Amino acid sequence: MLLSIVETGDHRQTVAHSESAIPQLRYSERVEKIGPVFRANASAMRNAGARVAKGRWIFFKDRDCELSERDIIRLLNIVSTSPSEIKVMGGLYRNTGSQFLGHVYNFVQNHWVLSGVGKTKAKDLRAADRLLGGALLIERATYERLGGFSEAIGWGAEELEFLNRAHHHGCGVALIDDLYVTHKNRLSVPGFFKRAWVQNFNRGFYRLSRSTQSPEIGGYFSGPILFFPAIMAFFMLGWIANAVGRFKRSRLSS
């Protein structure tokens, strides 16, 4: 069974690379790498990479995420033995950067995923409502049936919109226990708050439910006490962004 790994590029380099061919490298009979892919946004990059992928399963990773050989072997084992009803799976991030805000954002992302995970476990899988876009494994037939990622959203909640469609069509979605993708996320202050704004604005504007369960807010503050001020600022800005997104959508609909 062939696994395709699609890697997004840096959108800031799109102008220089958008016309170039998408790199394809066949590592073995079981693994091929597609990318880095350069397009206007993350959704367009993933869709362009998926169009040339040949694997039965596609693993989407961002340019600042790395998979070890052990991780790839684990993915191959998962796709070979996972229950047939599971069509979308994902892992968590492990931050290796030394910057403070990178660690805070990594904590927020992982907890957001974990707070939507069910307790029932099948092998190494647990039912999930939310997954991360840079560590996302999708059966290619399911990806094609659902029409890929929404390029209208582009970046910021695009994976949540895809998962909402997957749930709506009865596709099984699961978190892979102990799969941690190395995430070299070195965030500046503007970058940290840009993520808080864009992701939450898009959720409001496109009326995306966060999940069938509400995240346990208190759990976000179970990390190091030094994270508390940054997490508070992230959520305050995110709440405002979500409200602005919903307001703008309502104005367009009226």
Short mmCIF file of C-alpha atoms in Angstrom, two decimals:
data_model
loop_
_atom_site.label_atom_id
_atom_site.label_comp_id
_atom_site.label_asym_id
_atom_site.label_seq_id
_atom_site.Cartn_x
_atom_site.Cartn_y
_atom_site.Cartn_z
CA MET A 1 0.00 0.00 0.00
CA LEU A 2 1.49 3.34 -1.09
CA LEU A 3 1.56 6.32 1.29
CA SER A 4 1.87 9.79 -0.27
CA ILE A 5 3.35 12.56 1.89
CA VAL A 6 2.30 16.01 0.65
CA GLU A 7 4.30 18.96 2.00
CA THR A 8 3.14 22.56 1.74
CA GLY A 9 5.65 25.28 0.92
CA ASP A 10 5.99 28.86 2.13
CA HIS A 11 3.20 31.02 0.67
CA ARG A 12 5.61 34.00 0.65
CA GLN A 13 7.63 32.20 -2.03
CA THR A 14 4.60 31.41 -4.20
CA VAL A 15 5.35 34.03 -6.86
CA ALA A 16 8.80 32.57 -7.50
CA HIS A 17 7.71 28.92 -7.47
CA SER A 18 4.04 28.72 -8.49
CA GLU A 19 4.79 27.93 -12.14
CA SER A 20 7.40 25.29 -11.41
CA ALA A 21 6.64 21.58 -11.46
CA ILE A 22 5.72 19.96 -8.16
CA PRO A 23 8.67 17.84 -6.95
CA GLN A 24 7.93 14.13 -6.62
CA LEU A 25 10.28 11.66 -4.97
CA ARG A 26 9.63 7.93 -4.62
CA TYR A 27 11.42 6.71 -1.49
CA SER A 28 10.32 3.10 -1.79
CA GLU A 29 7.48 0.93 -3.01
CA ARG A 30 5.49 2.11 0.00
CA VAL A 31 6.32 5.84 0.35
CA GLU A 32 6.42 8.82 -2.00
CA LYS A 33 6.94 12.50 -1.18
CA ILE A 34 5.13 15.30 -3.02
CA GLY A 35 6.40 18.86 -2.66
CA PRO A 36 7.09 21.29 -1.30
CA VAL A 37 4.06 22.68 -3.12
CA PHE A 38 3.76 26.44 -3.63
CA ARG A 39 0.36 28.05 -4.15
CA ALA A 40 -1.54 31.04 -2.78
CA ASN A 41 -2.61 29.39 0.48
CA ALA A 42 -2.45 26.15 2.45
CA SER A 43 -5.65 24.68 0.99
CA ALA A 44 -4.51 25.31 -2.58
CA MET A 45 -1.11 23.74 -1.81
CA ARG A 46 -2.65 20.61 -0.33
CA ASN A 47 -5.12 20.26 -3.19
CA ALA A 48 -2.41 20.69 -5.82
CA GLY A 49 -0.21 18.08 -4.11
CA ALA A 50 -3.09 15.64 -3.72
CA ARG A 51 -3.88 15.85 -7.44
CA VAL A 52 -0.51 14.32 -8.33
CA ALA A 53 -0.31 11.89 -5.39
CA LYS A 54 -0.65 8.23 -6.27
CA GLY A 55 -0.99 6.70 -2.81
CA ARG A 56 -4.11 5.15 -1.36
CA TRP A 57 -3.51 7.35 1.68
CA ILE A 58 -2.22 10.93 1.77
CA PHE A 59 -0.43 12.46 4.74
CA PHE A 60 -0.49 16.27 4.71
CA LYS A 61 2.37 18.02 6.51
CA ASP A 62 3.44 21.64 6.67
CA ARG A 63 6.91 22.87 5.73
CA ASP A 64 7.82 23.38 9.39
CA CYS A 65 6.80 19.83 10.36
CA GLU A 66 9.09 16.82 10.21
CA LEU A 67 8.43 13.09 10.22
CA SER A 68 11.06 10.70 11.51
CA GLU A 69 11.60 7.29 9.93
CA ARG A 70 9.87 5.80 12.97
CA ASP A 71 6.84 8.04 12.37
CA ILE A 72 6.62 6.97 8.72
CA ILE A 73 6.80 3.29 9.68
CA ARG A 74 4.07 3.90 12.24
CA LEU A 75 1.88 5.58 9.61
CA LEU A 76 2.37 2.66 7.22
CA ASN A 77 1.34 0.24 9.95
CA ILE A 78 -1.71 2.34 10.82
CA VAL A 79 -3.00 2.57 7.24
CA SER A 80 -2.46 -1.16 6.78
CA THR A 81 -4.36 -2.23 9.90
CA SER A 82 -6.86 0.53 10.71
CA PRO A 83 -10.59 -0.26 10.72
CA SER A 84 -12.21 0.24 7.32
CA GLU A 85 -14.65 2.84 8.66
CA ILE A 86 -11.80 5.18 9.67
CA LYS A 87 -11.12 7.51 6.74
CA VAL A 88 -9.34 10.47 8.37
CA MET A 89 -6.65 10.34 11.07
CA GLY A 90 -4.10 12.67 12.61
CA GLY A 91 -1.42 13.19 15.20
CA LEU A 92 -0.23 15.89 17.57
CA TYR A 93 2.66 18.35 17.45
CA ARG A 94 5.92 18.21 19.36
CA ASN A 95 7.55 21.64 19.44
CA THR A 96 11.35 21.66 19.25
CA GLY A 97 11.88 25.42 19.05
CA SER A 98 13.17 27.39 21.99
CA GLN A 99 10.89 30.39 21.56
CA PHE A 100 8.33 30.90 24.28
CA LEU A 101 5.34 31.73 22.06
CA GLY A 102 5.99 28.68 19.89
CA HIS A 103 5.64 26.45 22.95
CA VAL A 104 2.47 28.26 24.06
CA TYR A 105 0.83 27.91 20.64
CA ASN A 106 1.85 24.25 20.46
CA PHE A 107 0.19 23.65 23.84
CA VAL A 108 -3.01 25.41 22.73
CA GLN A 109 -3.19 23.40 19.49
CA ASN A 110 -2.63 20.03 21.13
CA HIS A 111 -5.13 20.66 23.90
CA TRP A 112 -7.72 21.79 21.35
CA VAL A 113 -7.38 18.41 19.65
CA LEU A 114 -7.27 16.37 22.84
CA SER A 115 -10.35 18.03 24.35
CA GLY A 116 -12.39 16.67 21.43
CA VAL A 117 -11.14 13.08 21.63
CA GLY A 118 -13.40 10.25 22.76
CA LYS A 119 -12.43 7.77 25.46
CA THR A 120 -13.29 4.69 23.39
CA LYS A 121 -10.14 3.27 21.83
CA ALA A 122 -9.74 0.88 18.90
CA LYS A 123 -6.14 -0.31 18.65
CA ASP A 124 -4.11 2.93 18.64
CA LEU A 125 -7.02 5.12 17.51
CA ARG A 126 -9.53 7.27 19.36
CA ALA A 127 -12.53 9.00 17.79
CA ALA A 128 -11.79 12.70 17.29
CA ASP A 129 -13.71 15.86 16.43
CA ARG A 130 -10.68 18.01 15.61
CA LEU A 131 -7.27 17.38 14.04
CA LEU A 132 -4.28 19.49 13.02
CA GLY A 133 -3.71 20.42 9.38
CA GLY A 134 0.03 19.76 9.51
CA ALA A 135 -0.38 16.18 10.73
CA LEU A 136 -3.37 14.94 8.79
CA LEU A 137 -3.83 11.52 7.16
CA ILE A 138 -6.71 11.07 4.70
CA GLU A 139 -7.76 8.16 2.53
CA ARG A 140 -7.40 9.46 -1.03
CA ALA A 141 -10.79 8.13 -2.18
CA THR A 142 -12.44 9.96 0.73
CA TYR A 143 -10.49 13.14 0.04
CA GLU A 144 -11.65 13.08 -3.58
CA ARG A 145 -15.25 12.28 -2.65
CA LEU A 146 -15.35 15.25 -0.27
CA GLY A 147 -13.76 17.58 -2.82
CA GLY A 148 -10.56 18.37 -0.97
CA PHE A 149 -9.91 21.47 1.12
CA SER A 150 -11.87 24.71 0.70
CA GLU A 151 -9.64 27.18 -1.13
CA ALA A 152 -12.08 29.95 -0.22
CA ILE A 153 -10.95 29.56 3.40
CA GLY A 154 -7.34 29.05 2.37
CA TRP A 155 -5.67 28.98 5.77
CA GLY A 156 -7.07 29.13 9.26
CA ALA A 157 -9.81 26.58 10.08
CA GLU A 158 -9.67 24.92 6.65
CA GLU A 159 -8.98 21.54 8.24
CA LEU A 160 -11.94 21.98 10.62
CA GLU A 161 -14.23 22.72 7.67
CA PHE A 162 -12.99 19.56 5.94
CA LEU A 163 -13.56 17.46 9.07
CA ASN A 164 -17.07 18.87 9.44
CA ARG A 165 -17.84 17.59 5.93
CA ALA A 166 -16.22 14.25 6.74
CA HIS A 167 -18.41 13.82 9.84
CA HIS A 168 -21.48 14.89 7.87
CA HIS A 169 -20.81 12.16 5.29
CA GLY A 170 -20.35 9.51 7.97
CA CYS A 171 -16.57 9.17 7.67
CA GLY A 172 -14.71 7.90 10.72
CA VAL A 173 -12.23 10.43 12.15
CA ALA A 174 -9.60 9.42 14.70
CA LEU A 175 -6.54 10.58 16.59
CA ILE A 176 -3.52 8.28 16.38
CA ASP A 177 -2.16 7.74 19.87
CA ASP A 178 1.52 8.61 20.33
CA LEU A 179 2.03 10.06 16.84
CA TYR A 180 3.86 13.34 17.40
CA VAL A 181 5.03 15.33 14.38
CA THR A 182 8.03 17.54 15.10
CA HIS A 183 6.83 21.13 14.66
CA LYS A 184 9.56 23.75 14.34
CA ASN A 185 7.26 26.63 15.13
CA ARG A 186 9.28 29.77 15.87
CA LEU A 187 6.62 32.42 16.38
CA SER A 188 7.05 36.16 16.69
CA VAL A 189 4.49 38.19 18.64
CA PRO A 190 2.70 39.30 15.41
CA GLY A 191 2.67 35.71 14.14
CA PHE A 192 1.19 34.42 17.40
CA PHE A 193 -1.67 36.92 17.35
CA LYS A 194 -2.19 36.52 13.59
CA ARG A 195 -3.02 32.86 14.24
CA ALA A 196 -5.40 33.77 17.04
CA TRP A 197 -7.20 36.23 14.78
CA VAL A 198 -7.33 34.40 11.43
CA GLN A 199 -8.28 30.96 12.76
CA ASN A 200 -11.08 32.29 14.95
CA PHE A 201 -12.30 34.88 12.42
CA ASN A 202 -12.69 32.13 9.80
CA ARG A 203 -14.56 29.90 12.24
CA GLY A 204 -17.01 32.71 12.82
CA PHE A 205 -17.27 33.90 9.21
CA TYR A 206 -17.78 30.41 7.77
CA ARG A 207 -19.97 29.39 10.72
CA LEU A 208 -17.83 26.40 11.57
CA SER A 209 -18.71 24.50 14.72
CA ARG A 210 -15.64 23.79 16.79
CA SER A 211 -16.78 20.21 17.39
CA THR A 212 -19.66 18.16 18.71
CA GLN A 213 -18.18 18.82 22.14
CA SER A 214 -17.14 22.13 23.63
CA PRO A 215 -13.45 22.39 24.56
CA GLU A 216 -12.79 22.30 28.27
CA ILE A 217 -11.54 25.85 28.73
CA GLY A 218 -10.02 25.12 32.12
CA GLY A 219 -7.76 22.53 30.56
CA TYR A 220 -5.96 25.22 28.61
CA PHE A 221 -4.63 26.55 31.89
CA SER A 222 -3.30 23.23 33.13
CA GLY A 223 0.08 23.91 31.56
CA PRO A 224 2.99 25.90 32.99
CA ILE A 225 1.86 28.98 34.89
CA LEU A 226 4.13 31.11 32.68
CA PHE A 227 1.86 30.28 29.73
CA PHE A 228 -1.20 31.80 31.44
CA PRO A 229 -0.87 35.46 30.28
CA ALA A 230 -0.15 34.48 26.66
CA ILE A 231 -3.03 31.98 26.60
CA MET A 232 -5.41 34.60 28.03
CA ALA A 233 -4.36 37.10 25.35
CA PHE A 234 -4.74 34.45 22.63
CA PHE A 235 -8.27 33.58 23.72
CA MET A 236 -9.40 37.16 24.22
CA LEU A 237 -8.28 38.09 20.71
CA GLY A 238 -9.72 34.86 19.34
CA TRP A 239 -13.13 35.56 20.92
CA ILE A 240 -13.19 39.05 19.38
CA ALA A 241 -12.13 37.67 15.99
CA ASN A 242 -14.87 35.02 16.06
CA ALA A 243 -17.50 37.62 16.91
CA VAL A 244 -16.28 39.93 14.11
CA GLY A 245 -16.34 37.03 11.66
CA ARG A 246 -19.92 36.10 12.58
CA PHE A 247 -21.00 39.77 12.34
CA LYS A 248 -19.45 40.22 8.89
CA ARG A 249 -21.08 37.01 7.67
CA SER A 250 -24.48 38.14 8.93
CA ARG A 251 -24.07 41.48 7.12
CA LEU A 252 -23.33 39.69 3.86
CA SER A 253 -26.30 37.38 4.32
CA SER A 254 -28.76 40.17 5.02
#
